[in-house]
mmCIF file of C-alpha atoms and ligand atoms in Angstrom:
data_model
loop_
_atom_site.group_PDB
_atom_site.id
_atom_site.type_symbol
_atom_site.label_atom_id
_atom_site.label_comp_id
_atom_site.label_asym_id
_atom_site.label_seq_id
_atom_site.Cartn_x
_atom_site.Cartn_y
_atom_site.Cartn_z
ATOM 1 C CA UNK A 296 -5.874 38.061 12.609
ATOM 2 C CA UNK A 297 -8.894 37.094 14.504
ATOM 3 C CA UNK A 298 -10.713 35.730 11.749
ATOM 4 C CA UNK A 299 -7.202 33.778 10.829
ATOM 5 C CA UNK A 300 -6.834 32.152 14.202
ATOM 6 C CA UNK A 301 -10.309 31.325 14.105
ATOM 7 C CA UNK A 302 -10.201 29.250 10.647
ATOM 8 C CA UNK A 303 -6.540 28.005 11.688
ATOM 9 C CA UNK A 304 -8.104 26.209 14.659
ATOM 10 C CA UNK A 305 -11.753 24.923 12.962
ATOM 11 C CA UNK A 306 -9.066 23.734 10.274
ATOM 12 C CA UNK A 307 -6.421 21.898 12.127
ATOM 13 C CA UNK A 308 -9.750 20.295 14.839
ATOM 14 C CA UNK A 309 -11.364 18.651 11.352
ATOM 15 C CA UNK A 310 -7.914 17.415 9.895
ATOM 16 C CA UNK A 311 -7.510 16.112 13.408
ATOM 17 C CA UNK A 312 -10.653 14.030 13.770
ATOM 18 C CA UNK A 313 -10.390 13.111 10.331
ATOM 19 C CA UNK A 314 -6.942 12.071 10.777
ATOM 20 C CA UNK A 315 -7.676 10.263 13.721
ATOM 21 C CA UNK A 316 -11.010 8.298 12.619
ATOM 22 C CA UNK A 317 -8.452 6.822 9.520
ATOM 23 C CA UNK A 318 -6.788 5.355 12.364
ATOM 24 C CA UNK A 319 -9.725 3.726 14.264
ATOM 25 C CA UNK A 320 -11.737 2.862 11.168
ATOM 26 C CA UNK A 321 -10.132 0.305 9.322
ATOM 27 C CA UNK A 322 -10.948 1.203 5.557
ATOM 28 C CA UNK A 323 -8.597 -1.199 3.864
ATOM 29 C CA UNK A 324 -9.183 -4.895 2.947
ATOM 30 C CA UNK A 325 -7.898 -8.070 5.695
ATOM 31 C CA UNK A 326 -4.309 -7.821 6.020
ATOM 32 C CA UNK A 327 -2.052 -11.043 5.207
ATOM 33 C CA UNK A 328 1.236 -9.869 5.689
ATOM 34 C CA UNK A 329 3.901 -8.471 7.901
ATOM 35 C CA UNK A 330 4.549 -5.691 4.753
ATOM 36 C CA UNK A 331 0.442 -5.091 4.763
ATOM 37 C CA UNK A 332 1.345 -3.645 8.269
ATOM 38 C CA UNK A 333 4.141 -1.866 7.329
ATOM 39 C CA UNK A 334 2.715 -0.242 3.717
ATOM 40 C CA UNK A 335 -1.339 0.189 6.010
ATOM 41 C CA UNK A 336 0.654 2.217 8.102
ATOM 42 C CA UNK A 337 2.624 4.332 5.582
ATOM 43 C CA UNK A 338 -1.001 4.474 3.092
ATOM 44 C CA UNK A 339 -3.040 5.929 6.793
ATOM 45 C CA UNK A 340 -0.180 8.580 7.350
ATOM 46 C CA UNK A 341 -0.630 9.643 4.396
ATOM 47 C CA UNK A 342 -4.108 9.956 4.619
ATOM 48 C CA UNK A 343 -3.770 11.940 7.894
ATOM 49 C CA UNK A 344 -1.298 14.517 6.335
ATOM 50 C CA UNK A 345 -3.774 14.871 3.738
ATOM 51 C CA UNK A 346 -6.804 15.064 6.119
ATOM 52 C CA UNK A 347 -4.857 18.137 7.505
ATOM 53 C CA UNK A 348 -4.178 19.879 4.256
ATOM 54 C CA UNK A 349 -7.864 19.122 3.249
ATOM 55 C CA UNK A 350 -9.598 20.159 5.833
ATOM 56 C CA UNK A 351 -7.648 23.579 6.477
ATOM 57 C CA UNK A 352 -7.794 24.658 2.982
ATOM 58 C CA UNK A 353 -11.892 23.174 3.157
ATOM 59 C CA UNK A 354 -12.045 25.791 6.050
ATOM 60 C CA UNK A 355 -10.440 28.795 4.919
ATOM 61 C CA UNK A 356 -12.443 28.567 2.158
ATOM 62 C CA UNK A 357 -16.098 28.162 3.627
ATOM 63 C CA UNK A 358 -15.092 30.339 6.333
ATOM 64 C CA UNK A 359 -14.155 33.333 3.955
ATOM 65 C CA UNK A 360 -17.587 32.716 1.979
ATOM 66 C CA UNK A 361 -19.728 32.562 4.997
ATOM 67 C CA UNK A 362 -18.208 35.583 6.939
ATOM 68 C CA UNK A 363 -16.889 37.592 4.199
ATOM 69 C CA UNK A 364 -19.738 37.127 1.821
ATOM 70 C CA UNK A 365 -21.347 40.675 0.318
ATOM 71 C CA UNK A 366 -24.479 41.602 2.868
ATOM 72 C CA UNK A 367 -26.275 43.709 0.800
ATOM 73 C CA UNK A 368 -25.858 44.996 -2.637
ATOM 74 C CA UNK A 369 -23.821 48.365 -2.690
ATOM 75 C CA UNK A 370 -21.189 46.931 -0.477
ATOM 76 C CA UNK A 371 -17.644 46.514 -1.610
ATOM 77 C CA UNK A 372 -15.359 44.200 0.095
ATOM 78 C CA UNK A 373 -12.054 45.331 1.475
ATOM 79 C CA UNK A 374 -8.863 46.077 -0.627
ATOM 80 C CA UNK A 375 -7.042 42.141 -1.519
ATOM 81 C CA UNK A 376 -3.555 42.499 0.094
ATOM 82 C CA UNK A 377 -1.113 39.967 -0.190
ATOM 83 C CA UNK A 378 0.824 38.329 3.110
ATOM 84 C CA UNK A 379 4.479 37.431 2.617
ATOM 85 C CA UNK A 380 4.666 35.488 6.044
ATOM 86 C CA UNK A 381 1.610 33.386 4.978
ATOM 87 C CA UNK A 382 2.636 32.683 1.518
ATOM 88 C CA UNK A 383 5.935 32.194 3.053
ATOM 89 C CA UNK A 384 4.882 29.718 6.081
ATOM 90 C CA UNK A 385 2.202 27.778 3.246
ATOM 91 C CA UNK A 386 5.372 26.871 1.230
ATOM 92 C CA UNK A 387 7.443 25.612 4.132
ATOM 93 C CA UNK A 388 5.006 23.765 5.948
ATOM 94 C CA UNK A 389 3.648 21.853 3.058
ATOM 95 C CA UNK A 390 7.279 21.479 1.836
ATOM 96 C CA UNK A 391 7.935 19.783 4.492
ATOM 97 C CA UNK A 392 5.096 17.566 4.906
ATOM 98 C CA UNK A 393 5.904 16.489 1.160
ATOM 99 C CA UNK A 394 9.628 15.628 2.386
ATOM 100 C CA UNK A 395 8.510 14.033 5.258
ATOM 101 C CA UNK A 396 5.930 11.185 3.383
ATOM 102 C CA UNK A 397 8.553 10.828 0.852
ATOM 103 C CA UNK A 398 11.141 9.828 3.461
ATOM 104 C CA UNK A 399 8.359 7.457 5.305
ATOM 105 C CA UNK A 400 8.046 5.739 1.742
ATOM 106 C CA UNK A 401 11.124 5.560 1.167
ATOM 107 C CA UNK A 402 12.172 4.078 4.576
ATOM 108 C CA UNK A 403 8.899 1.686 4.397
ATOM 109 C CA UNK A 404 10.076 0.539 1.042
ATOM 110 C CA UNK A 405 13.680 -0.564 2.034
ATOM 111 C CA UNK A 406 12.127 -2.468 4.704
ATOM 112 C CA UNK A 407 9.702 -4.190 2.837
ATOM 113 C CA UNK A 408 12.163 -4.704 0.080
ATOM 114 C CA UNK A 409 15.386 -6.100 2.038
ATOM 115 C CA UNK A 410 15.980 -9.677 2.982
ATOM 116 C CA UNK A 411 14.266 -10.379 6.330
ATOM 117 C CA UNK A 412 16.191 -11.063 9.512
ATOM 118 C CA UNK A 413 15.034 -12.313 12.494
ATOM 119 C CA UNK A 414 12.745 -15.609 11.210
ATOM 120 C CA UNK A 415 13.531 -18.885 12.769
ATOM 121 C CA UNK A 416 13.230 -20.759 8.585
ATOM 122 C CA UNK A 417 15.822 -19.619 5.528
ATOM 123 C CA UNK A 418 13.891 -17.624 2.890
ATOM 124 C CA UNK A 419 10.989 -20.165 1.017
ATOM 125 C CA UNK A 420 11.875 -19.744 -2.278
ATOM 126 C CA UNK A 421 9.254 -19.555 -5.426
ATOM 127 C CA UNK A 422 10.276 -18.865 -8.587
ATOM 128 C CA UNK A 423 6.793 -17.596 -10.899
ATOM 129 C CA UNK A 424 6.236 -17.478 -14.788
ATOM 130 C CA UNK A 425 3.932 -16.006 -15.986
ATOM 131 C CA UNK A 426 2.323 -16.410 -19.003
ATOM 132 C CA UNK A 427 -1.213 -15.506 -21.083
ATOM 133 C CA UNK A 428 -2.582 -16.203 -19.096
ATOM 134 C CA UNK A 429 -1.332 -18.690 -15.985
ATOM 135 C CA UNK A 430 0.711 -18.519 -13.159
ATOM 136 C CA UNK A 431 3.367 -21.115 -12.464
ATOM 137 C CA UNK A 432 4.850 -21.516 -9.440
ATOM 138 C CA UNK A 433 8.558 -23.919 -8.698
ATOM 139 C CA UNK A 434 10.129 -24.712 -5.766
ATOM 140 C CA UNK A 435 13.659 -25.033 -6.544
ATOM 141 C CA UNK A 436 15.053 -25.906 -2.691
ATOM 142 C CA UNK A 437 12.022 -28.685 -3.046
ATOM 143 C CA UNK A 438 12.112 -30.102 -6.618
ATOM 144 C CA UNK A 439 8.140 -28.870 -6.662
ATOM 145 C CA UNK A 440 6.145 -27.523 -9.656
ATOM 146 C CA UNK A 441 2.647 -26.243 -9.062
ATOM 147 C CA UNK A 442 -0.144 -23.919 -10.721
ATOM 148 C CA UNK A 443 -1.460 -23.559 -6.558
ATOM 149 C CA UNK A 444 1.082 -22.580 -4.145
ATOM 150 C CA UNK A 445 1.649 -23.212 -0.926
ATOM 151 C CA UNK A 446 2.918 -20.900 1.585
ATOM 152 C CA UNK A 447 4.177 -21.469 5.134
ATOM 153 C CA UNK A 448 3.055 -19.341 8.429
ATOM 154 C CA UNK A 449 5.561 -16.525 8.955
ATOM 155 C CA UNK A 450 8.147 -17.763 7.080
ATOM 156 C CA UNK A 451 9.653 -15.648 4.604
ATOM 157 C CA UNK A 452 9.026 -15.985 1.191
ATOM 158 C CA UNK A 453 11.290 -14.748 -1.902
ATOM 159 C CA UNK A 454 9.150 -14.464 -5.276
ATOM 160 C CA UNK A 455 11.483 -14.102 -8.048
ATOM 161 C CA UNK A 456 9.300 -13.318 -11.064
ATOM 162 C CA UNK A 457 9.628 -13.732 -14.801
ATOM 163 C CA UNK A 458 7.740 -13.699 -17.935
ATOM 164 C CA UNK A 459 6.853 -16.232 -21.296
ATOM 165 C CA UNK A 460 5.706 -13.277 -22.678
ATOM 166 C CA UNK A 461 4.869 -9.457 -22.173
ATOM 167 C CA UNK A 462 4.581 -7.289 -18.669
ATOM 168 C CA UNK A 463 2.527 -9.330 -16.237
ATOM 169 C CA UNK A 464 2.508 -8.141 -12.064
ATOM 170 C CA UNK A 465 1.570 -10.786 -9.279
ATOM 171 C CA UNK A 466 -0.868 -8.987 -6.529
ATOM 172 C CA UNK A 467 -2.373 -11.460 -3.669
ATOM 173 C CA UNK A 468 -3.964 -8.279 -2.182
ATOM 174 C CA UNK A 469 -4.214 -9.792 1.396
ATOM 175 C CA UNK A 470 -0.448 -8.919 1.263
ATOM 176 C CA UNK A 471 -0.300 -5.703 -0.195
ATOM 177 C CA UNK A 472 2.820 -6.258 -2.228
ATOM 178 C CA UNK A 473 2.339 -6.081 -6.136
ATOM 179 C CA UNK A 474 5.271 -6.649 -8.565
ATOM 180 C CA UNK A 475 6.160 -6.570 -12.142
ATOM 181 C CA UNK A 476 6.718 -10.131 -13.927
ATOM 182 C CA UNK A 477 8.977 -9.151 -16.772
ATOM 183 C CA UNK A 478 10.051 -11.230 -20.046
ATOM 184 C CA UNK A 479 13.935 -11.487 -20.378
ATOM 185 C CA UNK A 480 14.726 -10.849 -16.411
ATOM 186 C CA UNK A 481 14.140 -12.093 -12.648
ATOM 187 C CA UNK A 482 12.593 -9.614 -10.165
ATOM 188 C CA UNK A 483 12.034 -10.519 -6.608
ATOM 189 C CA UNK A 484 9.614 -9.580 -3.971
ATOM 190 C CA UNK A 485 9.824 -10.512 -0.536
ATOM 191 C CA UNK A 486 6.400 -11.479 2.155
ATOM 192 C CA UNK A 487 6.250 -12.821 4.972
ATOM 193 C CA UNK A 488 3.126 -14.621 5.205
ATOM 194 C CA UNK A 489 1.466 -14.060 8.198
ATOM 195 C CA UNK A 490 -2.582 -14.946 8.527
ATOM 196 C CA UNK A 491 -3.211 -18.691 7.592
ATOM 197 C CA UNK A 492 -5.824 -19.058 5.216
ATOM 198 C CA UNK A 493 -6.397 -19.254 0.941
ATOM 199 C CA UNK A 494 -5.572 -15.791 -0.633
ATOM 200 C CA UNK A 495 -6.184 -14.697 -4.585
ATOM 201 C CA UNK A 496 -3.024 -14.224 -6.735
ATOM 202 C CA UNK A 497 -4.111 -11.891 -9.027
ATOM 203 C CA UNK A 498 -2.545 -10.272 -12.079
ATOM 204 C CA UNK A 499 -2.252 -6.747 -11.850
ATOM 205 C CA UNK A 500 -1.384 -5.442 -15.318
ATOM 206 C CA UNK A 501 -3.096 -5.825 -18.189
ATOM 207 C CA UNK A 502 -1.722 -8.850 -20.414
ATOM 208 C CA UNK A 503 -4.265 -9.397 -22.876
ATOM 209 C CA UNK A 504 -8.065 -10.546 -23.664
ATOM 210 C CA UNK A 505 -7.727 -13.300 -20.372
ATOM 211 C CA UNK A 506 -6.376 -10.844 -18.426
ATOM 212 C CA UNK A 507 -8.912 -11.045 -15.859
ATOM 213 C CA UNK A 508 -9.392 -14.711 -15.204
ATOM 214 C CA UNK A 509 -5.158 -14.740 -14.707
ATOM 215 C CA UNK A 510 -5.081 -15.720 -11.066
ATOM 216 C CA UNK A 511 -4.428 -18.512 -9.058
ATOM 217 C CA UNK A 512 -5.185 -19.578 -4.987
ATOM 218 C CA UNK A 513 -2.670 -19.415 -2.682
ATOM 219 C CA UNK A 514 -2.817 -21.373 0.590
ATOM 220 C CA UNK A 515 -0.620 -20.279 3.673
ATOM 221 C CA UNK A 516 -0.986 -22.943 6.132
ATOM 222 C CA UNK A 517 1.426 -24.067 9.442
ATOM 223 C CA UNK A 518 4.730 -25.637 9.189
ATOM 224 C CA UNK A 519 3.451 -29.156 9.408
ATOM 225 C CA UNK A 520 1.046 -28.772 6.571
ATOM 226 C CA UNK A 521 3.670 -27.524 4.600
ATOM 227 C CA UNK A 522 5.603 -30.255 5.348
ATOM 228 C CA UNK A 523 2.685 -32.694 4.327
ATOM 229 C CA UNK A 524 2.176 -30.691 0.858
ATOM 230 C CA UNK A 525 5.730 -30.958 -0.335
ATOM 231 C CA UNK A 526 5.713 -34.936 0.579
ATOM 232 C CA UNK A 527 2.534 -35.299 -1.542
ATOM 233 C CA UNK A 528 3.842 -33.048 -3.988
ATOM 234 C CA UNK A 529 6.771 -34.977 -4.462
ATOM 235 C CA UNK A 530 5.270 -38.140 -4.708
HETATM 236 CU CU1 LIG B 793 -1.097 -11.066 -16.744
#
């Protein structure tokens, strides 16, 4: 019982720091996006639930080989015996850590997924076709048609993506959110845009031998730019 307290404690001090330094180190690319907070936050939890897991099973198992390893030759080690209340307490615990960063995701993904409240601008509209291999962007509330789109400062956007042709997915990794174009229906997804600056729309799903020059710049800039675009777009 010693020797279990022992390794319980080494274990659970690692998966703390670990835990902890995924929190102070940032590890993932700039974030964009109000969602980039919301799905950073949801991908570092569960890299601290897994920093836990890791480093107690990483303990338990060094510790056994280093204390319990054979000294000299003619010894035998001690009788294996099976522990009910461990195998027991393993299941629950990691049971519920599994039903605990399923809820999180699931939580985090209605969020990021519903209509967004709260903005002082209606929902920027942009429908996207894609096609092997080009992006092309429309504002319907604006009349505007553009291969380089233009996004406002913390106004809400709606994507609502479609296809010429086969399975396409627009990623502008900045904002974290990644979606399916798909030929024969509409799907949306919803960012809120919220660094200024030009991002990389990307396609994330292999369409074909262009595949990986299919991207196009996007530009989030203030209010008053946007304004500016759309007059020179229209003209
Ligand atoms: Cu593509």
């Amino acid at each position: 019982m010693q020797h279990f307290a022992r390794a319980t404690v080494i274990g659970l001090a690692l998966g703390a720091v670990l835990a902890l330094s995924f929190f102070v180190i940032d590890i993932t690319p700039p974030r964009a996006s109000w969602e980039a907070l919301e799905l950073d936050l949801l991908f570092k939890t569960y890299l601290a639930i897994m920093s836990i897991v890791f480093s107690l099973v990483l303990v338990f198992l060094v510790y056994s080989v280093l204390v319990f390893r054979r000294r000299h030759a003619e010894e035998r080690g001690a009788p294996f015996r099976s522990n009910a209340l461990l195998e027991r307490g393993w299941l629950i615990v990691t049971t519920v850590l599994v039903l605990v960063a399923a809820l999180d995701a699931a939580i985090v993904l209605d969020k990021v997924f519903s209509p967004r409240t709260g903005y002082a601008q209606p929902e920027l509209e942009v429908k996207v076709t894609a096609s092997q291999w080009a992006w092309q962007f429309e504002y319907p509330q604006y009349g505007v048609r553009t291969a380089q789109p233009v996004l406002e400062q913390q106004r809400p956007v709606l994507f609502r993506l479609t296809s010429r042709d086969v399975v396409h997915s627009l990623f502008v990794p900045e904002f974290r959110m990644k979606f399916d174009a798909l030929p024969g229906m509409e799907t949306r997804m919803r960012v809120v845009p919220t660094a200024l600056g030009q991002f990389k729309a990307v396609c994330a799903e292999a369409c074909g031998l262009a595949h990986t020059f299919m991207a196009a710049p996007v530009r989030v800039v203030t209010p008053d730019e946007f304004q500016r675009w759309l007059a020179e777009q229209r003209r």
